[in-house]
Coordinates of N, CA and C in Angstrom, one line a residue:
X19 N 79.5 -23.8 -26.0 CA 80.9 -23.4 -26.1 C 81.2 -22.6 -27.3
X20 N 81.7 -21.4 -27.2 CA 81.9 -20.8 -28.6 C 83.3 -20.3 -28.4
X21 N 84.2 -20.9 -29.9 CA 85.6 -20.5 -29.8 C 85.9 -19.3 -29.8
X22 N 85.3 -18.4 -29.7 CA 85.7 -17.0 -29.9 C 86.0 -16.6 -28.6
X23 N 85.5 -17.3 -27.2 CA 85.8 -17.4 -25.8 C 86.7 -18.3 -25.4
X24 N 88.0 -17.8 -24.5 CA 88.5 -18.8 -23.8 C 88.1 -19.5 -23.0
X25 N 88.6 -20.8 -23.0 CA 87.4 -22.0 -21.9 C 87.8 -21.1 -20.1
X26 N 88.7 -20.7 -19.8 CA 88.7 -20.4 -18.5 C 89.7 -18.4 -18.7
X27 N 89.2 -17.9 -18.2 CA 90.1 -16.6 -17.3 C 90.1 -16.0 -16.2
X28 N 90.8 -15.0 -15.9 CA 90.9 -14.4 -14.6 C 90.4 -12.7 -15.3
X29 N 89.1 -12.2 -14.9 CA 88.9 -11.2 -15.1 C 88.9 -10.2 -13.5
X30 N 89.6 -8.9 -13.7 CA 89.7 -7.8 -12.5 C 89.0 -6.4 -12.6
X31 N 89.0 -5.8 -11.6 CA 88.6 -4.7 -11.3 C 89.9 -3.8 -11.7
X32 N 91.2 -4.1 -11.3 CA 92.2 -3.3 -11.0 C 93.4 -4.3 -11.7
X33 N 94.6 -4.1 -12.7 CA 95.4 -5.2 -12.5 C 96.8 -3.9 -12.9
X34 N 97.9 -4.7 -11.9 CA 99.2 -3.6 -12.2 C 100.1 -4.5 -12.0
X35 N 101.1 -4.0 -13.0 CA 102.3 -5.2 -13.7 C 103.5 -4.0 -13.2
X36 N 104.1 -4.8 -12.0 CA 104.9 -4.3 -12.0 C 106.9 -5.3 -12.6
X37 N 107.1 -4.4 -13.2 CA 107.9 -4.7 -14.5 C 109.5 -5.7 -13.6
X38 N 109.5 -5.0 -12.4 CA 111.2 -5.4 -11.6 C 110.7 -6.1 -11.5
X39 N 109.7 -6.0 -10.7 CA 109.4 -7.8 -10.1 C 109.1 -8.7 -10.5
X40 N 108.8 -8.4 -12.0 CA 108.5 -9.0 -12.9 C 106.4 -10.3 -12.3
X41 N 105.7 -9.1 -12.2 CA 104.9 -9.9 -11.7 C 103.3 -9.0 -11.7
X42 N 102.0 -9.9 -11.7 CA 101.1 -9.0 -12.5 C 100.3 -9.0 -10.7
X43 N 99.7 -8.2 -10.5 CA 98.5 -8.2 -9.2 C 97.3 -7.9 -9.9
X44 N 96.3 -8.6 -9.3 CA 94.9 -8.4 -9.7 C 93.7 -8.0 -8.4
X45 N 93.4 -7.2 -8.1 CA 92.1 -6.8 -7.3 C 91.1 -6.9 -7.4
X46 N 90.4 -7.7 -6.7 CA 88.9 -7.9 -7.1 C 88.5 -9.0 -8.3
X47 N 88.8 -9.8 -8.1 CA 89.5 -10.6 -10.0 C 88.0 -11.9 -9.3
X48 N 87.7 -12.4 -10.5 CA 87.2 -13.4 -10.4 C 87.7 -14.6 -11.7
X49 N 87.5 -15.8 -11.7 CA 88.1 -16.5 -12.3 C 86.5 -16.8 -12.9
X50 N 86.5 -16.9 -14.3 CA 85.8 -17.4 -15.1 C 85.5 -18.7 -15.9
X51 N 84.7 -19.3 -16.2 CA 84.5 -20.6 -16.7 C 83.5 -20.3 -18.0
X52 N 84.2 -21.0 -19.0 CA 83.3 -21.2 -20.2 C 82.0 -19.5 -19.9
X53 N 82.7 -18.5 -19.7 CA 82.1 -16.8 -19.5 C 81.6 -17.1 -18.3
X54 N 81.2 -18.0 -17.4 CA 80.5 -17.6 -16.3 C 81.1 -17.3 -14.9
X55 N 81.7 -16.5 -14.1 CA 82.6 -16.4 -13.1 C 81.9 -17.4 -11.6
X56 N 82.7 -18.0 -11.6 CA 83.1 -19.4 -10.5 C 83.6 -18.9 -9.3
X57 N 84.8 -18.6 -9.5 CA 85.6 -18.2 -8.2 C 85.8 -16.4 -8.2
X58 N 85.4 -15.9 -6.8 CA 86.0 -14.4 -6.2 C 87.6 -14.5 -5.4
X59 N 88.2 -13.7 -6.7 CA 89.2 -14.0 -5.8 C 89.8 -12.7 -5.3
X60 N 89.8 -12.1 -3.6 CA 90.3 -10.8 -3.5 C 91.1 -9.5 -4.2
X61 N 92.3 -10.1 -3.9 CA 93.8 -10.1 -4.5 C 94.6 -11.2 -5.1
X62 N 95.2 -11.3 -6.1 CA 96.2 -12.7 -6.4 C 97.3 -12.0 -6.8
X63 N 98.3 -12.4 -7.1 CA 99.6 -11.7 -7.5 C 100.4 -13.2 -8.6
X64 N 100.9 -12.8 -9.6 CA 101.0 -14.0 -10.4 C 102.2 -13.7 -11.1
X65 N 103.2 -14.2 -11.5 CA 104.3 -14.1 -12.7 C 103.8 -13.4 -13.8
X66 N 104.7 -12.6 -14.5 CA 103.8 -11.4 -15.8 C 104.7 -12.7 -16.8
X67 N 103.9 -12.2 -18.0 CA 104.3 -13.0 -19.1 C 106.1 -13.2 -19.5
X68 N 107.1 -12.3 -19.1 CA 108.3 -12.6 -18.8 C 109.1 -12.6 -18.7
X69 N 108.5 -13.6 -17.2 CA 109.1 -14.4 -16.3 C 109.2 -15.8 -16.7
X70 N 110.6 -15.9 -16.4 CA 110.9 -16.7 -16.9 C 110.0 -18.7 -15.8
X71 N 110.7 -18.1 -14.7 CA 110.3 -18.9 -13.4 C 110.2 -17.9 -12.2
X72 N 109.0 -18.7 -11.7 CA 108.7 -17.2 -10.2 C 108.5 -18.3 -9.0
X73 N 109.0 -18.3 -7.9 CA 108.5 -19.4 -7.2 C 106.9 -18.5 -6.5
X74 N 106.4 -19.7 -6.0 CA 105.3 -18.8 -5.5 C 104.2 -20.3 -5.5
X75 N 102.7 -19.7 -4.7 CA 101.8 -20.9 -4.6 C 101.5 -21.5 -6.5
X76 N 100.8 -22.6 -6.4 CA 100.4 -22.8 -7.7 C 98.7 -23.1 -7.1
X77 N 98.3 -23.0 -8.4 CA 96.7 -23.2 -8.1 C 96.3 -24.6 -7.6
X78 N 95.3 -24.5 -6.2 CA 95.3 -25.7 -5.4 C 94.4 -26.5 -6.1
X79 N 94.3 -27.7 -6.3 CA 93.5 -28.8 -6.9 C 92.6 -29.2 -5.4
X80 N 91.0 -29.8 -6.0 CA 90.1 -30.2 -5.1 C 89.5 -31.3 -5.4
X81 N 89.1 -31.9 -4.3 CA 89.0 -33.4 -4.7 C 87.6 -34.0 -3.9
X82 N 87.1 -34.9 -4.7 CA 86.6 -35.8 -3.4 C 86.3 -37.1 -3.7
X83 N 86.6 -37.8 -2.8 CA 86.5 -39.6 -3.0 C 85.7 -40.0 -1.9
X84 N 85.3 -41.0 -2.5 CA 85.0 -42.2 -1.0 C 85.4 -42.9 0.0
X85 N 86.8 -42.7 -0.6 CA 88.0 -44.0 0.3 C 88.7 -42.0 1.2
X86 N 88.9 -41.2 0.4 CA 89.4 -40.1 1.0 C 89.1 -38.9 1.6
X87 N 87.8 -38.3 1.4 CA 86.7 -37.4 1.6 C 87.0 -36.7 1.2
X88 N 86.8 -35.3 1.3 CA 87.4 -34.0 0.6 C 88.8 -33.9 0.7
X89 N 89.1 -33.4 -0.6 CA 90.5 -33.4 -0.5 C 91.0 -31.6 -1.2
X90 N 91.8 -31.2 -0.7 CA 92.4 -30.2 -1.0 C 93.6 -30.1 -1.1
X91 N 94.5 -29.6 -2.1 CA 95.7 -29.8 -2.3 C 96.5 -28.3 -2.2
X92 N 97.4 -27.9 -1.9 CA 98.2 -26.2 -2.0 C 99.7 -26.5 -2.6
X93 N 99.6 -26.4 -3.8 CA 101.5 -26.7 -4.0 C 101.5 -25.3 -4.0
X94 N 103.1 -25.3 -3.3 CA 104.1 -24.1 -3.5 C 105.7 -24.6 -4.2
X95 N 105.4 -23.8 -5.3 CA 107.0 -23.8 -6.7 C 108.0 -23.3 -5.6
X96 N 109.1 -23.7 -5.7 CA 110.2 -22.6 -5.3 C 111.2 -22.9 -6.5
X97 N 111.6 -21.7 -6.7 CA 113.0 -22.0 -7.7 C 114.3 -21.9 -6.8
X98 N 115.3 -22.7 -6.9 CA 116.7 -22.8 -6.2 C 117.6 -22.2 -7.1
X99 N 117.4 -22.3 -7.8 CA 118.6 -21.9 -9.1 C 118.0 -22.1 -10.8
X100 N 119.2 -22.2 -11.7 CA 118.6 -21.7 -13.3 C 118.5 -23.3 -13.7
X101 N 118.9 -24.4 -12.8 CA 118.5 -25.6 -13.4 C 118.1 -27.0 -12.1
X102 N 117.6 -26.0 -11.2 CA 116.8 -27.1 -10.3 C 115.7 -26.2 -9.3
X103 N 114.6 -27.2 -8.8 CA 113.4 -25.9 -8.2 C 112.9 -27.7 -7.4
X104 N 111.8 -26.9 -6.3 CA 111.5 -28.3 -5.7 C 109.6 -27.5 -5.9
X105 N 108.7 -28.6 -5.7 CA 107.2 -28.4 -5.0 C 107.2 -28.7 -4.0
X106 N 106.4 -28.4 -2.9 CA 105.9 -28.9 -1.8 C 104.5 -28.7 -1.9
X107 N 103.6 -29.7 -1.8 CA 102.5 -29.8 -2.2 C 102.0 -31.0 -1.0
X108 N 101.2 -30.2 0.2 CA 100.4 -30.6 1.1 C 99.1 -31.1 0.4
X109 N 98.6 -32.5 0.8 CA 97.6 -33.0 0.5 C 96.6 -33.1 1.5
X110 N 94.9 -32.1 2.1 CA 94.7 -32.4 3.4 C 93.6 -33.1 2.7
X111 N 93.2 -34.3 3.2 CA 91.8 -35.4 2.5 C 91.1 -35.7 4.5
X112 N 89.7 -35.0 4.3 CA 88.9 -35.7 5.3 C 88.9 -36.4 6.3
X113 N 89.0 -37.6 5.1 CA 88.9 -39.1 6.0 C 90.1 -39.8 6.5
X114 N 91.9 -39.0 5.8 CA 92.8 -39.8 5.8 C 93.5 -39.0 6.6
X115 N 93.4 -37.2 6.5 CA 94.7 -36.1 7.4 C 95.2 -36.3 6.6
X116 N 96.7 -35.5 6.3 CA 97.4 -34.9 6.0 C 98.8 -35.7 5.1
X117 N 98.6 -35.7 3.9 CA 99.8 -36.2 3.4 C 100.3 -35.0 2.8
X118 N 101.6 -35.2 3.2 CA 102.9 -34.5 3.4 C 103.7 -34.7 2.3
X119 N 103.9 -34.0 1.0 CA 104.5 -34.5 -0.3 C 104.9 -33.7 -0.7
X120 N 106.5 -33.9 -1.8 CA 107.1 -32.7 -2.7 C 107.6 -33.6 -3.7
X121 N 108.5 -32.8 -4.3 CA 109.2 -33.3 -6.1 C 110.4 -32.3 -6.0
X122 N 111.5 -32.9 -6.3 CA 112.5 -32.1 -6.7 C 113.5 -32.4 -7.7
X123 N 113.6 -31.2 -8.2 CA 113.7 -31.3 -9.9 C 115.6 -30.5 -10.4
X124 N 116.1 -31.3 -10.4 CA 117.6 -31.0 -11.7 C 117.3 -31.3 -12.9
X125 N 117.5 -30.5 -13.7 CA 117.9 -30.4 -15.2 C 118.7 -29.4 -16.1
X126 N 119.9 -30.1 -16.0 CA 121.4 -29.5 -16.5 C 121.9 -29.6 -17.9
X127 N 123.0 -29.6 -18.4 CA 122.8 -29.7 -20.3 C 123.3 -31.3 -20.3
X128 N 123.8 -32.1 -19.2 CA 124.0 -33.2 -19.6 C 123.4 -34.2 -18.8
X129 N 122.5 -34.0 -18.0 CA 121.9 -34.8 -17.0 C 120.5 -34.1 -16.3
X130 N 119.3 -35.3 -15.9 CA 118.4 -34.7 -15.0 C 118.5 -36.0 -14.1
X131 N 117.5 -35.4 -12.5 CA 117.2 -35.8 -11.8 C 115.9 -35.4 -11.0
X132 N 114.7 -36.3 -11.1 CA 113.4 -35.7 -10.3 C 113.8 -37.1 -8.8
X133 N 113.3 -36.3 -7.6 CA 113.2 -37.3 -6.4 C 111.6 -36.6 -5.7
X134 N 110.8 -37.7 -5.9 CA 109.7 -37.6 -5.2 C 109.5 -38.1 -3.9
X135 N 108.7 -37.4 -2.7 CA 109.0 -38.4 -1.3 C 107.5 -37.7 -0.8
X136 N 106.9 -38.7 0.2 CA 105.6 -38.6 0.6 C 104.9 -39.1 2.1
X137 N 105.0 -38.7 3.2 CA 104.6 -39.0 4.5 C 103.2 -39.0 4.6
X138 N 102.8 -39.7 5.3 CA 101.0 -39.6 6.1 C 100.8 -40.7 7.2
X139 N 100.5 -39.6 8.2 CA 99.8 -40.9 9.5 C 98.3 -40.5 9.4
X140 N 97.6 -41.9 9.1 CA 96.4 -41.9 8.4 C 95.7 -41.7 9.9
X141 N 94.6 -40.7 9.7 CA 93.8 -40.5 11.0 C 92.4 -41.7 11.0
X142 N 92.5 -42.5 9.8 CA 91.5 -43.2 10.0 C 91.3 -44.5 10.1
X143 N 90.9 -46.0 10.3 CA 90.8 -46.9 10.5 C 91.2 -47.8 9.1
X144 N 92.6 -48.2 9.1 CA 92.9 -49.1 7.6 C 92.8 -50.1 7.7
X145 N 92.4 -51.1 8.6 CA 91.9 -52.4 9.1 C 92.1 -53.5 7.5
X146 N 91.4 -52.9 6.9 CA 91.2 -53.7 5.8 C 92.1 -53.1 4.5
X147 N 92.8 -52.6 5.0 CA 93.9 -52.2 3.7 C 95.4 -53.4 4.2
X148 N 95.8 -53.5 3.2 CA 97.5 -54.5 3.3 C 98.3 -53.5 4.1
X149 N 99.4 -54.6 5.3 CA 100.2 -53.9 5.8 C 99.6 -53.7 7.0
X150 N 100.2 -52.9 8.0 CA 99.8 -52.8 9.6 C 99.2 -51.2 9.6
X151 N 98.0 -51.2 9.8 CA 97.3 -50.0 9.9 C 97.1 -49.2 11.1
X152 N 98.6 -49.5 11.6 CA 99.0 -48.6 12.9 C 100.0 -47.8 12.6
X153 N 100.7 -48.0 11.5 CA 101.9 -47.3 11.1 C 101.4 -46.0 10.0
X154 N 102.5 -45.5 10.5 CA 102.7 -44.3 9.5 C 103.0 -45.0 8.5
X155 N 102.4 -43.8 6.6 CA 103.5 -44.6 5.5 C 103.9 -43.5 5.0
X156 N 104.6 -43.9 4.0 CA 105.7 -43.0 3.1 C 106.0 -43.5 1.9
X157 N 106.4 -42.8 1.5 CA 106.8 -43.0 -0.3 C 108.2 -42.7 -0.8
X158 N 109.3 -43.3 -1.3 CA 110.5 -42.6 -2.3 C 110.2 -42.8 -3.5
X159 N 110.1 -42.5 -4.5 CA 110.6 -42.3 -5.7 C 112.1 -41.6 -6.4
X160 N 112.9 -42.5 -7.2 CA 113.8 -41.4 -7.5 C 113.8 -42.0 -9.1

């Protein structure tokens, strides 16, 4: 590891900022690790330095467990306004199908409020988990 390198970047062939839209594209870009490129990524298109908030996908997290198999996650930001925005962030895992989850976010000059909520009908056998493993579950948070 040498500090004179960032631990991760996105290096391109082509990149163009355009200024209205406030937003950078990259062509042919690969995402790099500690200098060694990991990921090819065709095209991406990303918020330029500023922007303040851009809705748009966020980078997907990957996973894998034993209880859940591979897991893949896709949040998408949306902004609603200058002091609230929600995620929706699909979780697809293997062994369990599809949980269905978001967050949504107020914060005003005298109050906030986050509400998290979360569905899944498990495609696989919960026999030995608490509760009736015929039912769908879900989650509130507020």
């Amino acid at each position: 590891f040498r500090r004179d390198r960032p631990v991760w970047q996105v290096k391109a062939r082509k990149v163009t900022q355009i200024e209205e839209a406030q937003v950078m594209r990259f062509q042919n870009a690969f995402v790099e690790v500690l200098g060694i490129p990991v990921v090819y990524i065709p095209w991406i298109q990303v918020p330029d330095p500023t922007a303040k908030r851009k809705s748009g996908f966020l980078a997907p997290q990957i996973g894998n467990s034993t209880r859940a198999g591979l897991e893949i996650e896709t949040p998408y930001y949306q902004v609603i306004s200058d002091y609230q925005d929600v995620t929706l962030a699909p979780r697809h895992m293997t062994d369990l199908g599809t949980l269905l989850k978001g967050e949504w976010r107020r914060n005003t000059h005298n109050s906030s409020a986050v509400v998290q909520a979360g569905y899944i009908n498990p495609t696989n056998d919960l026999s030995q988990e608490p509760g009736d493993p015929g039912n769908a579950r879900w989650h509130v948070f507020s």
